[in-house]
Short mmCIF file of N, CA and C in Angstrom, two decimals:
data_model
loop_
_atom_site.label_atom_id
_atom_site.label_comp_id
_atom_site.label_asym_id
_atom_site.label_seq_id
_atom_site.Cartn_x
_atom_site.Cartn_y
_atom_site.Cartn_z
N MET V 1 0.83 -1.19 0.00
CA MET V 1 0.00 0.00 0.00
C MET V 1 0.87 1.26 0.00
N LYS V 2 1.84 1.32 0.94
CA LYS V 2 2.71 2.49 1.01
C LYS V 2 3.54 2.62 -0.26
N ARG V 3 4.01 1.48 -0.78
CA ARG V 3 4.83 1.51 -1.99
C ARG V 3 4.02 2.05 -3.17
N SER V 4 2.77 1.61 -3.33
CA SER V 4 1.94 2.10 -4.44
C SER V 4 1.60 3.57 -4.25
N ARG V 5 1.39 3.98 -3.01
CA ARG V 5 1.12 5.40 -2.72
C ARG V 5 2.33 6.25 -3.09
N ASP V 6 3.51 5.80 -2.67
CA ASP V 6 4.74 6.53 -3.00
C ASP V 6 4.95 6.58 -4.50
N LYS V 7 4.69 5.48 -5.18
CA LYS V 7 4.89 5.43 -6.64
C LYS V 7 3.92 6.38 -7.34
N ALA V 8 2.65 6.36 -6.91
CA ALA V 8 1.65 7.24 -7.51
C ALA V 8 2.02 8.71 -7.28
N ALA V 9 2.46 9.02 -6.08
CA ALA V 9 2.86 10.40 -5.77
C ALA V 9 4.07 10.82 -6.59
N SER V 10 5.01 9.91 -6.74
CA SER V 10 6.22 10.19 -7.52
C SER V 10 5.88 10.43 -8.99
N GLU V 11 4.99 9.62 -9.52
CA GLU V 11 4.58 9.79 -10.92
C GLU V 11 3.82 11.10 -11.12
N LEU V 12 2.96 11.42 -10.17
CA LEU V 12 2.21 12.67 -10.24
C LEU V 12 3.17 13.86 -10.18
N PHE V 13 4.13 13.79 -9.29
CA PHE V 13 5.13 14.86 -9.17
C PHE V 13 5.88 15.04 -10.49
N ALA V 14 6.34 13.94 -11.07
CA ALA V 14 7.10 14.02 -12.33
C ALA V 14 6.24 14.60 -13.45
N ALA V 15 4.95 14.25 -13.44
CA ALA V 15 4.07 14.71 -14.52
C ALA V 15 3.64 16.17 -14.35
N LEU V 16 3.42 16.62 -13.13
CA LEU V 16 2.81 17.94 -12.92
C LEU V 16 3.73 19.03 -12.39
N TYR V 17 4.80 18.67 -11.72
CA TYR V 17 5.63 19.70 -11.08
C TYR V 17 6.18 20.73 -12.07
N PRO V 18 6.76 20.32 -13.20
CA PRO V 18 7.32 21.35 -14.09
C PRO V 18 6.29 22.37 -14.57
N ARG V 19 5.10 21.89 -14.92
CA ARG V 19 4.07 22.81 -15.41
C ARG V 19 3.56 23.71 -14.28
N LEU V 20 3.36 23.12 -13.09
CA LEU V 20 2.90 23.91 -11.95
C LEU V 20 3.93 24.98 -11.57
N ALA V 21 5.19 24.59 -11.53
CA ALA V 21 6.25 25.56 -11.20
C ALA V 21 6.33 26.65 -12.27
N GLY V 22 6.16 26.28 -13.54
CA GLY V 22 6.17 27.27 -14.62
C GLY V 22 5.01 28.24 -14.50
N TRP V 23 3.85 27.71 -14.15
CA TRP V 23 2.67 28.56 -13.97
C TRP V 23 2.92 29.54 -12.82
N CYS V 24 3.45 29.03 -11.73
CA CYS V 24 3.76 29.91 -10.58
C CYS V 24 4.80 30.95 -10.98
N ARG V 25 5.77 30.55 -11.78
CA ARG V 25 6.83 31.47 -12.22
C ARG V 25 6.25 32.66 -12.96
N ARG V 26 5.27 32.39 -13.83
CA ARG V 26 4.63 33.48 -14.58
C ARG V 26 3.87 34.42 -13.65
N LEU V 27 3.38 33.90 -12.55
CA LEU V 27 2.58 34.72 -11.64
C LEU V 27 3.43 35.52 -10.65
N VAL V 28 4.55 34.96 -10.22
CA VAL V 28 5.35 35.64 -9.19
C VAL V 28 6.63 36.26 -9.74
N ASP V 29 6.97 35.93 -10.97
CA ASP V 29 8.12 36.53 -11.64
C ASP V 29 9.43 36.28 -10.90
N ASP V 30 9.56 35.09 -10.31
CA ASP V 30 10.78 34.75 -9.59
C ASP V 30 10.88 33.22 -9.52
N ASP V 31 11.98 32.68 -10.04
CA ASP V 31 12.15 31.22 -10.09
C ASP V 31 12.12 30.58 -8.71
N GLU V 32 12.88 31.12 -7.78
CA GLU V 32 12.98 30.51 -6.45
C GLU V 32 11.63 30.49 -5.74
N THR V 33 10.92 31.61 -5.79
CA THR V 33 9.61 31.68 -5.15
C THR V 33 8.63 30.73 -5.82
N ALA V 34 8.69 30.65 -7.14
CA ALA V 34 7.80 29.74 -7.87
C ALA V 34 8.04 28.29 -7.45
N HIS V 35 9.29 27.90 -7.33
CA HIS V 35 9.59 26.53 -6.92
C HIS V 35 9.18 26.28 -5.46
N GLU V 36 9.33 27.28 -4.62
CA GLU V 36 8.89 27.14 -3.23
C GLU V 36 7.37 26.93 -3.17
N ILE V 37 6.64 27.71 -3.95
CA ILE V 37 5.18 27.60 -3.95
C ILE V 37 4.75 26.24 -4.51
N ALA V 38 5.33 25.84 -5.62
CA ALA V 38 4.97 24.54 -6.21
C ALA V 38 5.31 23.40 -5.25
N SER V 39 6.45 23.48 -4.62
CA SER V 39 6.85 22.43 -3.66
C SER V 39 5.90 22.40 -2.47
N GLU V 40 5.53 23.57 -1.98
CA GLU V 40 4.60 23.63 -0.85
C GLU V 40 3.23 23.06 -1.23
N ALA V 41 2.79 23.31 -2.45
CA ALA V 41 1.52 22.75 -2.90
C ALA V 41 1.58 21.22 -2.89
N PHE V 42 2.69 20.66 -3.37
CA PHE V 42 2.85 19.21 -3.35
C PHE V 42 2.95 18.68 -1.92
N THR V 43 3.61 19.41 -1.05
CA THR V 43 3.71 19.00 0.35
C THR V 43 2.33 18.94 0.99
N ARG V 44 1.51 19.94 0.71
CA ARG V 44 0.16 19.96 1.26
C ARG V 44 -0.70 18.85 0.66
N LEU V 45 -0.50 18.56 -0.62
CA LEU V 45 -1.21 17.45 -1.24
C LEU V 45 -0.81 16.14 -0.57
N TRP V 46 0.47 15.95 -0.37
CA TRP V 46 0.97 14.72 0.24
C TRP V 46 0.36 14.52 1.63
N ALA V 47 0.22 15.60 2.39
CA ALA V 47 -0.34 15.51 3.74
C ALA V 47 -1.81 15.09 3.72
N ARG V 48 -2.48 15.34 2.59
CA ARG V 48 -3.92 15.02 2.49
C ARG V 48 -4.17 13.96 1.41
N TRP V 49 -3.15 13.26 1.02
CA TRP V 49 -3.17 12.36 -0.13
C TRP V 49 -4.41 11.48 -0.19
N SER V 50 -4.75 10.84 0.90
CA SER V 50 -5.86 9.88 0.87
C SER V 50 -7.23 10.56 0.81
N ARG V 51 -7.30 11.86 1.09
CA ARG V 51 -8.59 12.57 1.09
C ARG V 51 -8.82 13.42 -0.15
N VAL V 52 -7.84 13.53 -1.03
CA VAL V 52 -7.96 14.39 -2.20
C VAL V 52 -8.38 13.55 -3.40
N GLU V 53 -9.54 13.91 -3.97
CA GLU V 53 -10.04 13.16 -5.12
C GLU V 53 -9.42 13.63 -6.43
N GLU V 54 -9.14 14.92 -6.54
CA GLU V 54 -8.61 15.50 -7.77
C GLU V 54 -7.28 16.19 -7.45
N PRO V 55 -6.16 15.44 -7.51
CA PRO V 55 -4.86 16.02 -7.11
C PRO V 55 -4.44 17.22 -7.95
N ARG V 56 -4.66 17.18 -9.25
CA ARG V 56 -4.23 18.30 -10.11
C ARG V 56 -4.95 19.58 -9.70
N GLY V 57 -6.25 19.49 -9.54
CA GLY V 57 -7.02 20.66 -9.13
C GLY V 57 -6.61 21.15 -7.76
N PHE V 58 -6.38 20.22 -6.85
CA PHE V 58 -5.94 20.59 -5.50
C PHE V 58 -4.62 21.36 -5.58
N LEU V 59 -3.70 20.86 -6.40
CA LEU V 59 -2.39 21.52 -6.52
C LEU V 59 -2.53 22.95 -7.04
N TYR V 60 -3.35 23.14 -8.09
CA TYR V 60 -3.47 24.46 -8.68
C TYR V 60 -4.22 25.43 -7.76
N VAL V 61 -5.24 24.96 -7.11
CA VAL V 61 -5.97 25.84 -6.18
C VAL V 61 -5.07 26.20 -4.99
N THR V 62 -4.34 25.22 -4.48
CA THR V 62 -3.41 25.48 -3.37
C THR V 62 -2.33 26.47 -3.81
N ALA V 63 -1.76 26.24 -4.99
CA ALA V 63 -0.72 27.15 -5.50
C ALA V 63 -1.29 28.55 -5.71
N ALA V 64 -2.52 28.65 -6.22
CA ALA V 64 -3.14 29.96 -6.42
C ALA V 64 -3.28 30.68 -5.08
N ASN V 65 -3.67 29.95 -4.04
CA ASN V 65 -3.78 30.56 -2.71
C ASN V 65 -2.41 31.00 -2.20
N LEU V 66 -1.39 30.20 -2.43
CA LEU V 66 -0.04 30.57 -1.99
C LEU V 66 0.49 31.77 -2.78
N VAL V 67 0.17 31.83 -4.07
CA VAL V 67 0.56 32.99 -4.88
C VAL V 67 -0.12 34.24 -4.34
N ARG V 68 -1.41 34.12 -4.02
CA ARG V 68 -2.13 35.26 -3.47
C ARG V 68 -1.50 35.72 -2.15
N ASP V 69 -1.13 34.77 -1.31
CA ASP V 69 -0.45 35.13 -0.06
C ASP V 69 0.87 35.85 -0.34
N HIS V 70 1.60 35.37 -1.35
CA HIS V 70 2.87 36.00 -1.73
C HIS V 70 2.62 37.43 -2.20
N TRP V 71 1.60 37.63 -3.04
CA TRP V 71 1.26 38.97 -3.52
C TRP V 71 0.90 39.89 -2.36
N ARG V 72 0.14 39.37 -1.40
CA ARG V 72 -0.24 40.19 -0.24
C ARG V 72 1.01 40.61 0.54
N LYS V 73 1.93 39.68 0.71
CA LYS V 73 3.16 39.99 1.43
C LYS V 73 3.93 41.09 0.69
N LEU V 74 4.04 40.97 -0.64
CA LEU V 74 4.73 41.99 -1.42
C LEU V 74 4.04 43.34 -1.30
N GLU V 75 2.72 43.34 -1.31
CA GLU V 75 1.99 44.60 -1.19
C GLU V 75 2.23 45.23 0.18
N ARG V 76 2.26 44.42 1.23
CA ARG V 76 2.57 44.96 2.56
C ARG V 76 3.97 45.57 2.58
N GLU V 77 4.92 44.89 1.95
CA GLU V 77 6.29 45.41 1.89
C GLU V 77 6.34 46.71 1.10
N ARG V 78 5.62 46.78 -0.02
CA ARG V 78 5.58 48.00 -0.82
C ARG V 78 5.00 49.16 -0.02
N LYS V 79 3.91 48.88 0.69
CA LYS V 79 3.28 49.94 1.50
C LYS V 79 4.24 50.43 2.58
N ALA V 80 4.94 49.50 3.21
CA ALA V 80 5.89 49.89 4.25
C ALA V 80 7.00 50.74 3.65
N MET V 81 7.49 50.37 2.48
CA MET V 81 8.56 51.16 1.82
C MET V 81 8.05 52.54 1.43
N ARG V 82 6.82 52.59 0.94
CA ARG V 82 6.25 53.90 0.57
C ARG V 82 6.12 54.79 1.81
N ARG V 83 5.70 54.18 2.92
CA ARG V 83 5.56 54.94 4.17
C ARG V 83 6.91 55.48 4.62
N VAL V 84 7.92 54.64 4.58
CA VAL V 84 9.26 55.07 5.00
C VAL V 84 9.77 56.16 4.08
N THR V 85 9.58 55.98 2.78
CA THR V 85 10.03 56.98 1.81
C THR V 85 9.29 58.30 2.01
N ALA V 86 7.99 58.23 2.24
CA ALA V 86 7.20 59.44 2.43
C ALA V 86 7.65 60.18 3.69
N GLU V 87 7.93 59.45 4.74
CA GLU V 87 8.39 60.08 5.98
C GLU V 87 9.74 60.75 5.78
N ALA V 88 10.60 60.14 4.97
CA ALA V 88 11.92 60.71 4.73
C ALA V 88 11.84 61.98 3.89
N GLU V 89 10.82 62.05 3.02
CA GLU V 89 10.70 63.21 2.13
C GLU V 89 9.68 64.24 2.61
N VAL V 90 9.13 64.04 3.80
CA VAL V 90 8.05 64.91 4.26
C VAL V 90 8.48 66.38 4.29
N ASN V 91 9.73 66.65 4.55
CA ASN V 91 10.19 68.04 4.62
C ASN V 91 10.65 68.58 3.27
N SER V 92 10.84 67.72 2.29
CA SER V 92 11.39 68.19 1.02
C SER V 92 10.33 68.73 0.06
N ARG V 93 9.22 68.01 -0.12
CA ARG V 93 8.16 68.49 -1.01
C ARG V 93 6.87 67.70 -0.77
N THR V 94 5.82 68.17 -1.36
CA THR V 94 4.53 67.49 -1.23
C THR V 94 4.59 66.16 -1.96
N GLU V 95 4.10 65.14 -1.28
CA GLU V 95 4.13 63.80 -1.87
C GLU V 95 3.13 63.73 -3.03
N GLN V 96 3.59 63.18 -4.15
CA GLN V 96 2.71 62.97 -5.29
C GLN V 96 2.43 61.48 -5.42
N ALA V 97 1.23 61.17 -5.88
CA ALA V 97 0.84 59.76 -6.04
C ALA V 97 1.67 59.11 -7.13
N ASP V 98 2.00 57.84 -6.92
CA ASP V 98 2.72 57.08 -7.94
C ASP V 98 1.83 56.93 -9.17
N PRO V 99 2.43 56.98 -10.36
CA PRO V 99 1.61 56.74 -11.54
C PRO V 99 1.09 55.31 -11.51
N PRO V 100 -0.07 55.08 -12.06
CA PRO V 100 -0.62 53.73 -12.04
C PRO V 100 0.30 52.74 -12.76
N ASP V 101 0.38 51.55 -12.23
CA ASP V 101 1.21 50.50 -12.82
C ASP V 101 0.32 49.62 -13.69
N PRO V 102 0.54 49.63 -15.01
CA PRO V 102 -0.33 48.85 -15.88
C PRO V 102 0.03 47.36 -15.93
N SER V 103 0.88 46.91 -15.04
CA SER V 103 1.27 45.51 -15.03
C SER V 103 0.04 44.62 -14.90
N VAL V 104 -0.13 43.71 -15.84
CA VAL V 104 -1.27 42.81 -15.83
C VAL V 104 -1.27 41.96 -14.57
N ARG V 105 -0.10 41.51 -14.14
CA ARG V 105 -0.01 40.69 -12.93
C ARG V 105 -0.58 41.45 -11.74
N LEU V 106 -0.22 42.73 -11.60
CA LEU V 106 -0.73 43.53 -10.49
C LEU V 106 -2.22 43.77 -10.63
N LEU V 107 -2.68 43.94 -11.86
CA LEU V 107 -4.11 44.14 -12.08
C LEU V 107 -4.89 42.87 -11.73
N VAL V 108 -4.38 41.72 -12.13
CA VAL V 108 -5.04 40.46 -11.77
C VAL V 108 -5.05 40.31 -10.26
N GLN V 109 -3.95 40.65 -9.63
CA GLN V 109 -3.85 40.57 -8.17
C GLN V 109 -4.91 41.45 -7.51
N SER V 110 -5.25 42.56 -8.13
CA SER V 110 -6.20 43.50 -7.53
C SER V 110 -7.66 43.07 -7.70
N LEU V 111 -7.90 42.06 -8.53
CA LEU V 111 -9.28 41.61 -8.72
C LEU V 111 -9.82 40.98 -7.45
N PRO V 112 -11.13 41.06 -7.25
CA PRO V 112 -11.72 40.33 -6.12
C PRO V 112 -11.48 38.83 -6.31
N GLU V 113 -11.35 38.11 -5.21
CA GLU V 113 -11.02 36.68 -5.29
C GLU V 113 -12.01 35.91 -6.16
N ARG V 114 -13.28 36.29 -6.11
CA ARG V 114 -14.32 35.62 -6.90
C ARG V 114 -13.98 35.67 -8.39
N LEU V 115 -13.35 36.74 -8.85
CA LEU V 115 -12.98 36.89 -10.26
C LEU V 115 -11.54 36.44 -10.51
N ARG V 116 -10.68 36.62 -9.54
CA ARG V 116 -9.26 36.30 -9.71
C ARG V 116 -9.03 34.79 -9.88
N THR V 117 -9.69 33.98 -9.07
CA THR V 117 -9.47 32.54 -9.12
C THR V 117 -9.78 31.96 -10.50
N PRO V 118 -10.95 32.25 -11.10
CA PRO V 118 -11.19 31.71 -12.44
C PRO V 118 -10.18 32.21 -13.48
N ILE V 119 -9.75 33.47 -13.37
CA ILE V 119 -8.76 34.01 -14.31
C ILE V 119 -7.45 33.21 -14.19
N LEU V 120 -6.99 32.99 -12.96
CA LEU V 120 -5.74 32.27 -12.75
C LEU V 120 -5.83 30.84 -13.27
N LEU V 121 -6.94 30.17 -12.97
CA LEU V 121 -7.07 28.77 -13.39
C LEU V 121 -7.27 28.64 -14.90
N HIS V 122 -8.10 29.51 -15.48
CA HIS V 122 -8.41 29.38 -16.91
C HIS V 122 -7.28 29.90 -17.80
N TYR V 123 -6.81 31.10 -17.54
CA TYR V 123 -5.82 31.70 -18.44
C TYR V 123 -4.37 31.36 -18.08
N TYR V 124 -4.07 31.24 -16.81
CA TYR V 124 -2.69 30.98 -16.43
C TYR V 124 -2.38 29.50 -16.29
N ALA V 125 -3.38 28.71 -15.91
CA ALA V 125 -3.15 27.26 -15.78
C ALA V 125 -3.72 26.50 -16.97
N ASP V 126 -4.29 27.21 -17.94
CA ASP V 126 -4.83 26.61 -19.17
C ASP V 126 -5.88 25.54 -18.89
N MET V 127 -6.70 25.76 -17.87
CA MET V 127 -7.76 24.80 -17.57
C MET V 127 -9.02 25.19 -18.33
N PRO V 128 -9.73 24.19 -18.87
CA PRO V 128 -10.99 24.50 -19.54
C PRO V 128 -12.04 24.98 -18.54
N ILE V 129 -13.03 25.68 -19.03
CA ILE V 129 -14.07 26.24 -18.17
C ILE V 129 -14.74 25.15 -17.35
N ARG V 130 -14.97 23.99 -17.95
CA ARG V 130 -15.61 22.89 -17.23
C ARG V 130 -14.81 22.50 -15.99
N GLU V 131 -13.48 22.43 -16.13
CA GLU V 131 -12.63 22.05 -15.00
C GLU V 131 -12.60 23.16 -13.94
N VAL V 132 -12.57 24.41 -14.39
CA VAL V 132 -12.62 25.53 -13.44
C VAL V 132 -13.93 25.47 -12.67
N SER V 133 -15.00 25.13 -13.36
CA SER V 133 -16.31 25.00 -12.74
C SER V 133 -16.29 23.95 -11.63
N VAL V 134 -15.71 22.81 -11.92
CA VAL V 134 -15.64 21.73 -10.93
C VAL V 134 -14.78 22.14 -9.74
N LEU V 135 -13.63 22.72 -10.01
CA LEU V 135 -12.71 23.09 -8.94
C LEU V 135 -13.24 24.18 -8.03
N THR V 136 -13.98 25.11 -8.61
CA THR V 136 -14.49 26.23 -7.80
C THR V 136 -15.88 25.96 -7.24
N GLY V 137 -16.51 24.89 -7.71
CA GLY V 137 -17.86 24.58 -7.24
C GLY V 137 -18.92 25.52 -7.79
N ARG V 138 -18.64 26.13 -8.93
CA ARG V 138 -19.58 27.07 -9.56
C ARG V 138 -20.07 26.47 -10.87
N LYS V 139 -21.24 26.88 -11.30
CA LYS V 139 -21.77 26.44 -12.59
C LYS V 139 -20.91 27.03 -13.70
N GLU V 140 -20.88 26.33 -14.85
CA GLU V 140 -20.07 26.80 -15.98
C GLU V 140 -20.50 28.20 -16.41
N GLY V 141 -21.80 28.47 -16.42
CA GLY V 141 -22.28 29.80 -16.79
C GLY V 141 -21.77 30.88 -15.85
N THR V 142 -21.69 30.54 -14.58
CA THR V 142 -21.17 31.49 -13.59
C THR V 142 -19.69 31.75 -13.82
N VAL V 143 -18.94 30.68 -14.13
CA VAL V 143 -17.50 30.84 -14.41
C VAL V 143 -17.32 31.73 -15.64
N LYS V 144 -18.13 31.50 -16.68
CA LYS V 144 -18.03 32.33 -17.89
C LYS V 144 -18.36 33.78 -17.57
N ALA V 145 -19.39 34.00 -16.78
CA ALA V 145 -19.77 35.37 -16.40
C ALA V 145 -18.65 36.02 -15.57
N ASP V 146 -18.06 35.25 -14.65
CA ASP V 146 -16.96 35.80 -13.85
C ASP V 146 -15.75 36.14 -14.72
N LEU V 147 -15.44 35.27 -15.68
CA LEU V 147 -14.32 35.55 -16.60
C LEU V 147 -14.60 36.82 -17.40
N HIS V 148 -15.82 36.96 -17.86
CA HIS V 148 -16.18 38.16 -18.62
C HIS V 148 -16.05 39.41 -17.75
N ALA V 149 -16.59 39.33 -16.53
CA ALA V 149 -16.52 40.48 -15.62
C ALA V 149 -15.06 40.83 -15.31
N ALA V 150 -14.24 39.82 -15.10
CA ALA V 150 -12.83 40.06 -14.80
C ALA V 150 -12.14 40.72 -15.99
N ARG V 151 -12.40 40.22 -17.18
CA ARG V 151 -11.79 40.83 -18.39
C ARG V 151 -12.21 42.29 -18.54
N GLU V 152 -13.48 42.58 -18.27
CA GLU V 152 -13.96 43.96 -18.37
C GLU V 152 -13.27 44.86 -17.35
N LEU V 153 -13.12 44.38 -16.13
CA LEU V 153 -12.41 45.16 -15.10
C LEU V 153 -10.96 45.39 -15.50
N LEU V 154 -10.31 44.34 -15.97
CA LEU V 154 -8.91 44.47 -16.40
C LEU V 154 -8.79 45.46 -17.56
N ARG V 155 -9.71 45.36 -18.50
CA ARG V 155 -9.70 46.28 -19.65
C ARG V 155 -9.84 47.73 -19.18
N ALA V 156 -10.76 47.97 -18.26
CA ALA V 156 -10.98 49.33 -17.75
C ALA V 156 -9.74 49.84 -17.00
N HIS V 157 -9.15 48.98 -16.18
CA HIS V 157 -7.94 49.37 -15.45
C HIS V 157 -6.80 49.68 -16.41
N LEU V 158 -6.64 48.86 -17.43
CA LEU V 158 -5.57 49.10 -18.41
C LEU V 158 -5.79 50.41 -19.16
N ARG V 159 -7.03 50.67 -19.54
CA ARG V 159 -7.32 51.94 -20.24
C ARG V 159 -6.96 53.13 -19.36
N ARG V 160 -7.39 53.08 -18.09
CA ARG V 160 -7.07 54.18 -17.17
C ARG V 160 -5.56 54.34 -17.01
N SER V 161 -4.86 53.22 -16.87
CA SER V 161 -3.41 53.26 -16.70
C SER V 161 -2.74 53.85 -17.92
N LEU V 162 -3.19 53.45 -19.09
CA LEU V 162 -2.59 53.96 -20.32
C LEU V 162 -2.92 55.43 -20.51
N ASP V 163 -4.12 55.86 -20.15
CA ASP V 163 -4.49 57.27 -20.25
C ASP V 163 -3.59 58.14 -19.38
N HIS V 164 -3.22 57.63 -18.20
CA HIS V 164 -2.37 58.40 -17.28
C HIS V 164 -0.92 58.46 -17.75
N THR V 165 -0.50 57.49 -18.55
CA THR V 165 0.89 57.48 -18.97
C THR V 165 1.14 58.23 -20.26
N LEU V 166 0.05 58.58 -20.97
CA LEU V 166 0.22 59.31 -22.24
C LEU V 166 0.39 60.78 -22.05
#
């Protein structure tokens, strides 16, 4: 039993780890962090091995949650740096707002979780809508509507960002 479990886990790792790590790499823009996230997702899968019916979906949802946690940490660090910088310049001149960052990754990060998760799974993990529907527990029509709403929000944010940079 243990031998077959280990073999199945090893085969799953060999089949899915490179793609999962690559997907994470595109989201976090750092090889080391991407590998840490992918490895942690596999570690969490291993801990729940006997209770997980869909390992691939579990891995991607877990990795998406870890990526979101990573983004939150980066945002906290950015805010802290902005605060420190603002305090250092308080006597020199009036603080001006940073120009909007049109980075798609940051825009996706800013989406509400309800819209962000389907975007990450469908566009970044190349999962079909049916699979996203199963993994999120939403009807396919709802997933399609969420994808549409997310695209519209991203389009509006990009337009505003581009208008400010011209």
